[in-house]
């Protein structure tokens, strides 16, 4: 019986202090299939996988892999047994080369020395097999997130894994990179490797999945073949309720210009960027990964040095040199890198909520007001947390993001910049965040939404600025928006340079 | 229920350890739990304790301060030289200044604050590790103290010595100063914006910066505070013995202070520090020092035990305060 499945997990229970993250969850994976795990943030998908590969020890339950019971004590053990996981947050060794990262910890040796030549050749061979175009000698830190992910995948495959787990692999990839990934997944399937896939993107899930298992709040809901499910059905099972509208865009009056950016430059990343933002407007920023959108926002916010141009707020030129200056000018920035420069992981939800607003609590600080403000935003943004004293790192990604949004809303900004606000966040929380953004615009706030997800940018924005390689290549009104048009501007220079080459011939 | 009990145990582990130690010491030697011995214990640990409150702030922000003992020596010598008798043949300063004690102490503390400001500015703006910056400062300050006076600065005035060796209502002043500093430290960490900012910087300095916290300014303040505690320690050290020897005064005190802060649960990965914890850390090391001396245990054995406790406490701390990846 069990031969039918390569992996069977039964009755898995995982408790953290104060939370039951998994409550008797099951999962059955067939070899040579793509098995997608779906559920809102905090449903327990990542936790289940971490129990499988030995990062967490489950409190109860059995795991049967290739017909035998297993219980890994470390990820290394799981890896050597043929189960590898590509994490949502990559952790490469940035100062080392691509090939060194692939063979990290098991470098081929000649005597006692590392055989760099063999390492390089083996690497190239793997790249050839997977159709990956990468220089094995390139330093990891020079790669884009997408390329780093490719390296991680190659690394996973190099272990001859029978199961490859991918946690949100496409959240940082462009469309063409996603295609590359899917091609690799197809090749894995052909080699009878089972891929366990965690993602929130409906269309890609239905494209590649064979089976879909759905979880909600740490419990198992269902497993079905993808062909027997519809998107609506999946969403319904995930959230336990029906979501009527993904992007509840509200019409609101657009006021005068509040922010004017004029030929703003920062090194090589931002080149003479100009745009205007109005009160009550939601201005979208679209573009490919590396187009300089995040860098533009960081320059406005004083996180990176301005090397040219000017920023005007309410018609007056402002010189913002640090995030403090930005805050003084009532600008808030919800950064793209939640873990790197967003959350204070080991500190409480309460601390994380009030930290950008410390100056308003007086001397000595008013702890009661801090607690009251935190509770207000826990309620208003329906943040799921065991208590306001829980460490924020124990919350799911979506709830962490809501805490960060609360942190900035608490400062009552006039201009709110949100960078990839819903990356790695489930459908339900996504819609909530879109609703919050829309409500804020209605209340007269000026909002910039940077997003790599076209449906999101198109859904929430009044206008969309499109960037390519540090420059603004187009600005479109809501009524003129189409995916094709945005992509045309987002790849503008490539189109031009290609046609120039052709003319040259 | 079991989770709650576990949490209670892990939150209060340090106090349970302290209580256990006190019980063991009291049983092992009936002279331990006497008023006079406990007073000796507190007097002995107070100066290191004050420095521990200083360095705890630095550790909280993922830093360290190795210059505490040397700063104490320099400040002790300089402020001490200002309160020597004018007709004393072995006087350090040849010109005949003799200041009232408060003025000399104030000058000492200002000197400490200035040194701290320099250390802090170097750490904040050059981004070199605090370990390196304060190691350099240690060498410089110790050498400066020896250059200032190549022999002990002695015969300090009685009013200067009051803080270090006086008593009020039978309680040594040095213990009173320690308690005052403990209260101030607690107030800063729990009730001020500065204190809150330190936790944020320690937990994730990038995120703290994005949240509008002036990381550099706060780091400078941290090292001003550190050196200020060291300077106060220097004044107390000189006052306690009535003289200050630049080559030995405060020697290795920074290590005891770091040990106490560490045993007290201040996490070297940043973002975790409590004043009650630091107090417990100081007392645990103090009880071991004092108790084992009473029991006639060899000095080397005492140090081995202290070493084990320091390492063990960090192992426990690392398990408790994991920054999740």
PDB file of C-alpha atoms in Angstrom, chain A residues 17-218:
ATOM      1  CA  UNK A  17       5.085  27.995  23.568  1.00  0.00           C
ATOM      2  CA  UNK A  18       1.578  29.416  23.420  1.00  0.00           C
ATOM      3  CA  UNK A  19       0.659  28.169  19.924  1.00  0.00           C
ATOM      4  CA  UNK A  20      -0.275  24.833  18.442  1.00  0.00           C
ATOM      5  CA  UNK A  21       1.228  25.258  14.986  1.00  0.00           C
ATOM      6  CA  UNK A  22       0.239  21.813  13.705  1.00  0.00           C
ATOM      7  CA  UNK A  23      -2.632  19.772  15.014  1.00  0.00           C
ATOM      8  CA  UNK A  24      -2.634  16.186  13.722  1.00  0.00           C
ATOM      9  CA  UNK A  25      -1.756  17.062  10.137  1.00  0.00           C
ATOM     10  CA  UNK A  26      -1.296  14.505   7.348  1.00  0.00           C
ATOM     11  CA  UNK A  27       0.392  14.596   3.947  1.00  0.00           C
ATOM     12  CA  UNK A  28       0.795  11.897   1.290  1.00  0.00           C
ATOM     13  CA  UNK A  29       3.066  12.538  -1.669  1.00  0.00           C
ATOM     14  CA  UNK A  30       3.280  10.381  -4.798  1.00  0.00           C
ATOM     15  CA  UNK A  31       6.662  10.008  -6.527  1.00  0.00           C
ATOM     16  CA  UNK A  32       7.243  12.002  -9.692  1.00  0.00           C
ATOM     17  CA  UNK A  33       4.520  14.533  -8.945  1.00  0.00           C
ATOM     18  CA  UNK A  34       4.299  18.152  -7.957  1.00  0.00           C
ATOM     19  CA  UNK A  35       2.396  18.306  -4.710  1.00  0.00           C
ATOM     20  CA  UNK A  36       1.365  21.812  -3.714  1.00  0.00           C
ATOM     21  CA  UNK A  37       0.673  22.856  -0.145  1.00  0.00           C
ATOM     22  CA  UNK A  38      -1.803  25.688   0.179  1.00  0.00           C
ATOM     23  CA  UNK A  39      -3.104  27.684   3.068  1.00  0.00           C
ATOM     24  CA  UNK A  40      -3.037  31.138   4.545  1.00  0.00           C
ATOM     25  CA  UNK A  41       0.066  32.362   6.332  1.00  0.00           C
ATOM     26  CA  UNK A  42       0.225  30.597   9.638  1.00  0.00           C
ATOM     27  CA  UNK A  43      -1.674  27.583   8.289  1.00  0.00           C
ATOM     28  CA  UNK A  44       1.365  25.451   9.086  1.00  0.00           C
ATOM     29  CA  UNK A  45       2.777  24.601   5.641  1.00  0.00           C
ATOM     30  CA  UNK A  46       6.356  25.699   6.319  1.00  0.00           C
ATOM     31  CA  UNK A  47       6.242  24.263   9.833  1.00  0.00           C
ATOM     32  CA  UNK A  48       5.152  20.885   8.454  1.00  0.00           C
ATOM     33  CA  UNK A  49       8.069  20.885   6.031  1.00  0.00           C
ATOM     34  CA  UNK A  50      10.489  21.882   8.766  1.00  0.00           C
ATOM     35  CA  UNK A  51       9.245  18.947  10.845  1.00  0.00           C
ATOM     36  CA  UNK A  52       9.883  16.696   7.850  1.00  0.00           C
ATOM     37  CA  UNK A  53      13.479  17.774   7.279  1.00  0.00           C
ATOM     38  CA  UNK A  54      14.452  17.771  10.940  1.00  0.00           C
ATOM     39  CA  UNK A  55      14.601  21.525  11.555  1.00  0.00           C
ATOM     40  CA  UNK A  56      11.853  21.091  14.114  1.00  0.00           C
ATOM     41  CA  UNK A  57      11.111  18.010  16.184  1.00  0.00           C
ATOM     42  CA  UNK A  58       7.421  17.157  15.938  1.00  0.00           C
ATOM     43  CA  UNK A  59       5.668  16.541  19.255  1.00  0.00           C
ATOM     44  CA  UNK A  60       3.702  13.629  17.772  1.00  0.00           C
ATOM     45  CA  UNK A  61       3.067  11.816  14.493  1.00  0.00           C
ATOM     46  CA  UNK A  62       4.808   9.440  12.126  1.00  0.00           C
ATOM     47  CA  UNK A  63       6.766  10.006   8.936  1.00  0.00           C
ATOM     48  CA  UNK A  64       7.142   7.181   6.417  1.00  0.00           C
ATOM     49  CA  UNK A  65       9.594   7.766   3.587  1.00  0.00           C
ATOM     50  CA  UNK A  66      10.179   5.136   0.910  1.00  0.00           C
ATOM     51  CA  UNK A  67       8.352   2.602   3.047  1.00  0.00           C
ATOM     52  CA  UNK A  68      10.335   3.079   6.232  1.00  0.00           C
ATOM     53  CA  UNK A  69       9.712   5.187   9.295  1.00  0.00           C
ATOM     54  CA  UNK A  70      12.096   8.121   9.573  1.00  0.00           C
ATOM     55  CA  UNK A  71      12.732  10.850  12.106  1.00  0.00           C
ATOM     56  CA  UNK A  72      15.509  13.189  11.088  1.00  0.00           C
ATOM     57  CA  UNK A  73      17.438  15.030  13.750  1.00  0.00           C
ATOM     58  CA  UNK A  74      19.001  17.525  11.371  1.00  0.00           C
ATOM     59  CA  UNK A  75      18.534  18.879   7.870  1.00  0.00           C
ATOM     60  CA  UNK A  76      21.846  17.293   6.990  1.00  0.00           C
ATOM     61  CA  UNK A  77      20.460  13.855   7.777  1.00  0.00           C
ATOM     62  CA  UNK A  78      17.397  14.521   5.647  1.00  0.00           C
ATOM     63  CA  UNK A  79      19.555  15.860   2.836  1.00  0.00           C
ATOM     64  CA  UNK A  80      21.762  12.781   2.783  1.00  0.00           C
ATOM     65  CA  UNK A  81      18.626  10.651   2.724  1.00  0.00           C
ATOM     66  CA  UNK A  82      17.396  12.469  -0.380  1.00  0.00           C
ATOM     67  CA  UNK A  83      15.096  15.183   0.964  1.00  0.00           C
ATOM     68  CA  UNK A  84      16.169  18.751   0.303  1.00  0.00           C
ATOM     69  CA  UNK A  85      14.439  22.052   0.921  1.00  0.00           C
ATOM     70  CA  UNK A  86      14.851  25.398  -0.768  1.00  0.00           C
ATOM     71  CA  UNK A  87      13.843  27.968   1.788  1.00  0.00           C
ATOM     72  CA  UNK A  88      11.764  31.071   1.281  1.00  0.00           C
ATOM     73  CA  UNK A  89      14.576  33.167   2.667  1.00  0.00           C
ATOM     74  CA  UNK A  90      17.818  32.128   1.007  1.00  0.00           C
ATOM     75  CA  UNK A  91      20.992  32.001   3.049  1.00  0.00           C
ATOM     76  CA  UNK A  92      23.915  31.708   0.639  1.00  0.00           C
ATOM     77  CA  UNK A  93      27.533  32.404   1.537  1.00  0.00           C
ATOM     78  CA  UNK A  94      27.759  35.752  -0.210  1.00  0.00           C
ATOM     79  CA  UNK A  95      31.521  36.134  -0.297  1.00  0.00           C
ATOM     80  CA  UNK A  96      32.106  32.786  -2.041  1.00  0.00           C
ATOM     81  CA  UNK A  97      31.664  31.729  -5.640  1.00  0.00           C
ATOM     82  CA  UNK A  98      28.676  30.002  -7.155  1.00  0.00           C
ATOM     83  CA  UNK A  99      30.421  26.625  -7.400  1.00  0.00           C
ATOM     84  CA  UNK A 100      31.663  26.855  -3.837  1.00  0.00           C
ATOM     85  CA  UNK A 101      28.102  27.446  -2.713  1.00  0.00           C
ATOM     86  CA  UNK A 102      26.816  24.439  -4.633  1.00  0.00           C
ATOM     87  CA  UNK A 103      29.392  22.108  -3.093  1.00  0.00           C
ATOM     88  CA  UNK A 104      29.457  23.788   0.323  1.00  0.00           C
ATOM     89  CA  UNK A 105      30.450  21.331   3.034  1.00  0.00           C
ATOM     90  CA  UNK A 106      31.202  18.470   0.615  1.00  0.00           C
ATOM     91  CA  UNK A 107      33.838  19.940  -1.652  1.00  0.00           C
ATOM     92  CA  UNK A 108      35.600  17.425  -3.899  1.00  0.00           C
ATOM     93  CA  UNK A 109      39.116  16.868  -2.613  1.00  0.00           C
ATOM     94  CA  UNK A 110      42.482  15.981  -3.966  1.00  0.00           C
ATOM     95  CA  UNK A 111      44.361  14.674  -0.979  1.00  0.00           C
ATOM     96  CA  UNK A 112      43.668  17.214   1.710  1.00  0.00           C
ATOM     97  CA  UNK A 113      43.164  20.096  -0.700  1.00  0.00           C
ATOM     98  CA  UNK A 114      39.957  21.197  -2.308  1.00  0.00           C
ATOM     99  CA  UNK A 115      39.854  20.268  -5.985  1.00  0.00           C
ATOM    100  CA  UNK A 116      38.609  23.573  -7.397  1.00  0.00           C
ATOM    101  CA  UNK A 117      38.911  22.363 -10.968  1.00  0.00           C
ATOM    102  CA  UNK A 118      36.625  19.393 -10.424  1.00  0.00           C
ATOM    103  CA  UNK A 119      34.265  21.530  -8.409  1.00  0.00           C
ATOM    104  CA  UNK A 120      33.970  23.919 -11.302  1.00  0.00           C
ATOM    105  CA  UNK A 121      33.517  21.183 -13.898  1.00  0.00           C
ATOM    106  CA  UNK A 122      30.887  19.316 -11.892  1.00  0.00           C
ATOM    107  CA  UNK A 123      29.097  22.579 -11.467  1.00  0.00           C
ATOM    108  CA  UNK A 124      29.112  23.335 -15.184  1.00  0.00           C
ATOM    109  CA  UNK A 125      27.874  19.821 -15.892  1.00  0.00           C
ATOM    110  CA  UNK A 126      24.921  20.317 -13.542  1.00  0.00           C
ATOM    111  CA  UNK A 127      24.167  23.711 -15.044  1.00  0.00           C
ATOM    112  CA  UNK A 128      24.225  22.127 -18.496  1.00  0.00           C
ATOM    113  CA  UNK A 129      21.811  19.401 -17.432  1.00  0.00           C
ATOM    114  CA  UNK A 130      19.395  21.890 -15.937  1.00  0.00           C
ATOM    115  CA  UNK A 131      19.817  24.470 -18.655  1.00  0.00           C
ATOM    116  CA  UNK A 132      21.022  27.101 -16.216  1.00  0.00           C
ATOM    117  CA  UNK A 133      23.143  29.893 -17.612  1.00  0.00           C
ATOM    118  CA  UNK A 134      25.483  30.914 -14.791  1.00  0.00           C
ATOM    119  CA  UNK A 135      29.178  31.517 -14.307  1.00  0.00           C
ATOM    120  CA  UNK A 136      30.407  29.140 -11.563  1.00  0.00           C
ATOM    121  CA  UNK A 137      33.195  31.585 -10.649  1.00  0.00           C
ATOM    122  CA  UNK A 138      30.903  34.543 -10.039  1.00  0.00           C
ATOM    123  CA  UNK A 139      30.721  35.670  -6.425  1.00  0.00           C
ATOM    124  CA  UNK A 140      27.347  34.886  -4.916  1.00  0.00           C
ATOM    125  CA  UNK A 141      26.791  38.467  -3.757  1.00  0.00           C
ATOM    126  CA  UNK A 142      26.829  39.709  -7.344  1.00  0.00           C
ATOM    127  CA  UNK A 143      23.853  37.573  -8.319  1.00  0.00           C
ATOM    128  CA  UNK A 144      20.209  38.625  -8.337  1.00  0.00           C
ATOM    129  CA  UNK A 145      17.867  36.891  -5.923  1.00  0.00           C
ATOM    130  CA  UNK A 146      16.508  34.868  -8.844  1.00  0.00           C
ATOM    131  CA  UNK A 147      19.954  33.618  -9.804  1.00  0.00           C
ATOM    132  CA  UNK A 148      20.741  32.768  -6.181  1.00  0.00           C
ATOM    133  CA  UNK A 149      17.593  30.695  -6.149  1.00  0.00           C
ATOM    134  CA  UNK A 150      18.711  28.861  -9.262  1.00  0.00           C
ATOM    135  CA  UNK A 151      21.945  28.036  -7.460  1.00  0.00           C
ATOM    136  CA  UNK A 152      19.967  26.718  -4.496  1.00  0.00           C
ATOM    137  CA  UNK A 153      17.886  24.525  -6.793  1.00  0.00           C
ATOM    138  CA  UNK A 154      20.963  23.180  -8.552  1.00  0.00           C
ATOM    139  CA  UNK A 155      22.457  22.495  -5.144  1.00  0.00           C
ATOM    140  CA  UNK A 156      19.349  20.589  -4.053  1.00  0.00           C
ATOM    141  CA  UNK A 157      19.398  18.539  -7.242  1.00  0.00           C
ATOM    142  CA  UNK A 158      23.089  17.770  -6.851  1.00  0.00           C
ATOM    143  CA  UNK A 159      22.251  15.719  -3.784  1.00  0.00           C
ATOM    144  CA  UNK A 160      20.247  13.337  -6.014  1.00  0.00           C
ATOM    145  CA  UNK A 161      17.218  14.115  -3.931  1.00  0.00           C
ATOM    146  CA  UNK A 162      14.027  12.103  -4.245  1.00  0.00           C
ATOM    147  CA  UNK A 163      12.017  14.909  -2.721  1.00  0.00           C
ATOM    148  CA  UNK A 164      12.683  18.599  -3.330  1.00  0.00           C
ATOM    149  CA  UNK A 165      10.713  21.060  -1.224  1.00  0.00           C
ATOM    150  CA  UNK A 166      10.316  24.575  -2.595  1.00  0.00           C
ATOM    151  CA  UNK A 167       8.964  27.225  -0.233  1.00  0.00           C
ATOM    152  CA  UNK A 168       7.639  30.188  -2.219  1.00  0.00           C
ATOM    153  CA  UNK A 169      10.277  29.823  -4.920  1.00  0.00           C
ATOM    154  CA  UNK A 170       8.748  32.337  -7.308  1.00  0.00           C
ATOM    155  CA  UNK A 171       8.099  35.238  -4.959  1.00  0.00           C
ATOM    156  CA  UNK A 172      11.257  37.030  -6.118  1.00  0.00           C
ATOM    157  CA  UNK A 173      11.336  35.831  -9.729  1.00  0.00           C
ATOM    158  CA  UNK A 174      10.381  37.566 -12.938  1.00  0.00           C
ATOM    159  CA  UNK A 175       8.071  35.861 -15.403  1.00  0.00           C
ATOM    160  CA  UNK A 176      10.830  34.499 -17.606  1.00  0.00           C
ATOM    161  CA  UNK A 177      12.709  33.214 -14.585  1.00  0.00           C
ATOM    162  CA  UNK A 178       9.543  31.501 -13.436  1.00  0.00           C
ATOM    163  CA  UNK A 179       9.433  29.737 -16.803  1.00  0.00           C
ATOM    164  CA  UNK A 180      12.981  28.504 -16.244  1.00  0.00           C
ATOM    165  CA  UNK A 181      11.993  27.198 -12.844  1.00  0.00           C
ATOM    166  CA  UNK A 182       8.975  25.368 -14.255  1.00  0.00           C
ATOM    167  CA  UNK A 183      11.150  23.772 -16.907  1.00  0.00           C
ATOM    168  CA  UNK A 184      13.476  22.531 -14.177  1.00  0.00           C
ATOM    169  CA  UNK A 185      10.520  21.228 -12.184  1.00  0.00           C
ATOM    170  CA  UNK A 186       9.317  19.319 -15.257  1.00  0.00           C
ATOM    171  CA  UNK A 187      12.744  17.730 -15.593  1.00  0.00           C
ATOM    172  CA  UNK A 188      12.697  16.746 -11.938  1.00  0.00           C
ATOM    173  CA  UNK A 189       9.316  15.108 -12.414  1.00  0.00           C
ATOM    174  CA  UNK A 190      10.637  13.192 -15.400  1.00  0.00           C
ATOM    175  CA  UNK A 191      13.353  11.801 -13.145  1.00  0.00           C
ATOM    176  CA  UNK A 192      10.660  10.573 -10.720  1.00  0.00           C
ATOM    177  CA  UNK A 193      11.537  13.216  -8.154  1.00  0.00           C
ATOM    178  CA  UNK A 194       8.635  14.444  -6.057  1.00  0.00           C
ATOM    179  CA  UNK A 195       8.415  18.214  -5.709  1.00  0.00           C
ATOM    180  CA  UNK A 196       6.595  19.645  -2.702  1.00  0.00           C
ATOM    181  CA  UNK A 197       5.664  23.166  -3.680  1.00  0.00           C
ATOM    182  CA  UNK A 198       4.512  25.978  -1.412  1.00  0.00           C
ATOM    183  CA  UNK A 199       3.104  29.045  -3.097  1.00  0.00           C
ATOM    184  CA  UNK A 200       0.283  31.527  -2.979  1.00  0.00           C
ATOM    185  CA  UNK A 201       0.123  32.218  -6.695  1.00  0.00           C
ATOM    186  CA  UNK A 202      -3.003  30.548  -8.004  1.00  0.00           C
ATOM    187  CA  UNK A 203      -2.291  30.515 -11.714  1.00  0.00           C
ATOM    188  CA  UNK A 204       1.121  28.920 -11.383  1.00  0.00           C
ATOM    189  CA  UNK A 205      -0.162  26.389  -8.901  1.00  0.00           C
ATOM    190  CA  UNK A 206      -2.831  25.214 -11.289  1.00  0.00           C
ATOM    191  CA  UNK A 207      -0.304  25.100 -14.087  1.00  0.00           C
ATOM    192  CA  UNK A 208       2.201  22.812 -12.422  1.00  0.00           C
ATOM    193  CA  UNK A 209       0.464  20.920  -9.628  1.00  0.00           C
ATOM    194  CA  UNK A 210      -0.619  17.292  -9.763  1.00  0.00           C
ATOM    195  CA  UNK A 211      -1.977  17.200  -6.236  1.00  0.00           C
ATOM    196  CA  UNK A 212      -3.016  19.993  -3.921  1.00  0.00           C
ATOM    197  CA  UNK A 213      -3.230  19.696  -0.133  1.00  0.00           C
ATOM    198  CA  UNK A 214      -4.942  22.462   1.762  1.00  0.00           C
ATOM    199  CA  UNK A 215      -4.332  23.500   5.369  1.00  0.00           C
ATOM    200  CA  UNK A 216      -5.980  26.022   7.630  1.00  0.00           C
ATOM    201  CA  UNK A 217      -4.844  27.196  11.080  1.00  0.00           C
ATOM    202  CA  UNK A 218      -2.597  24.202  11.664  1.00  0.00           C
TER     203      UNK A 218
END
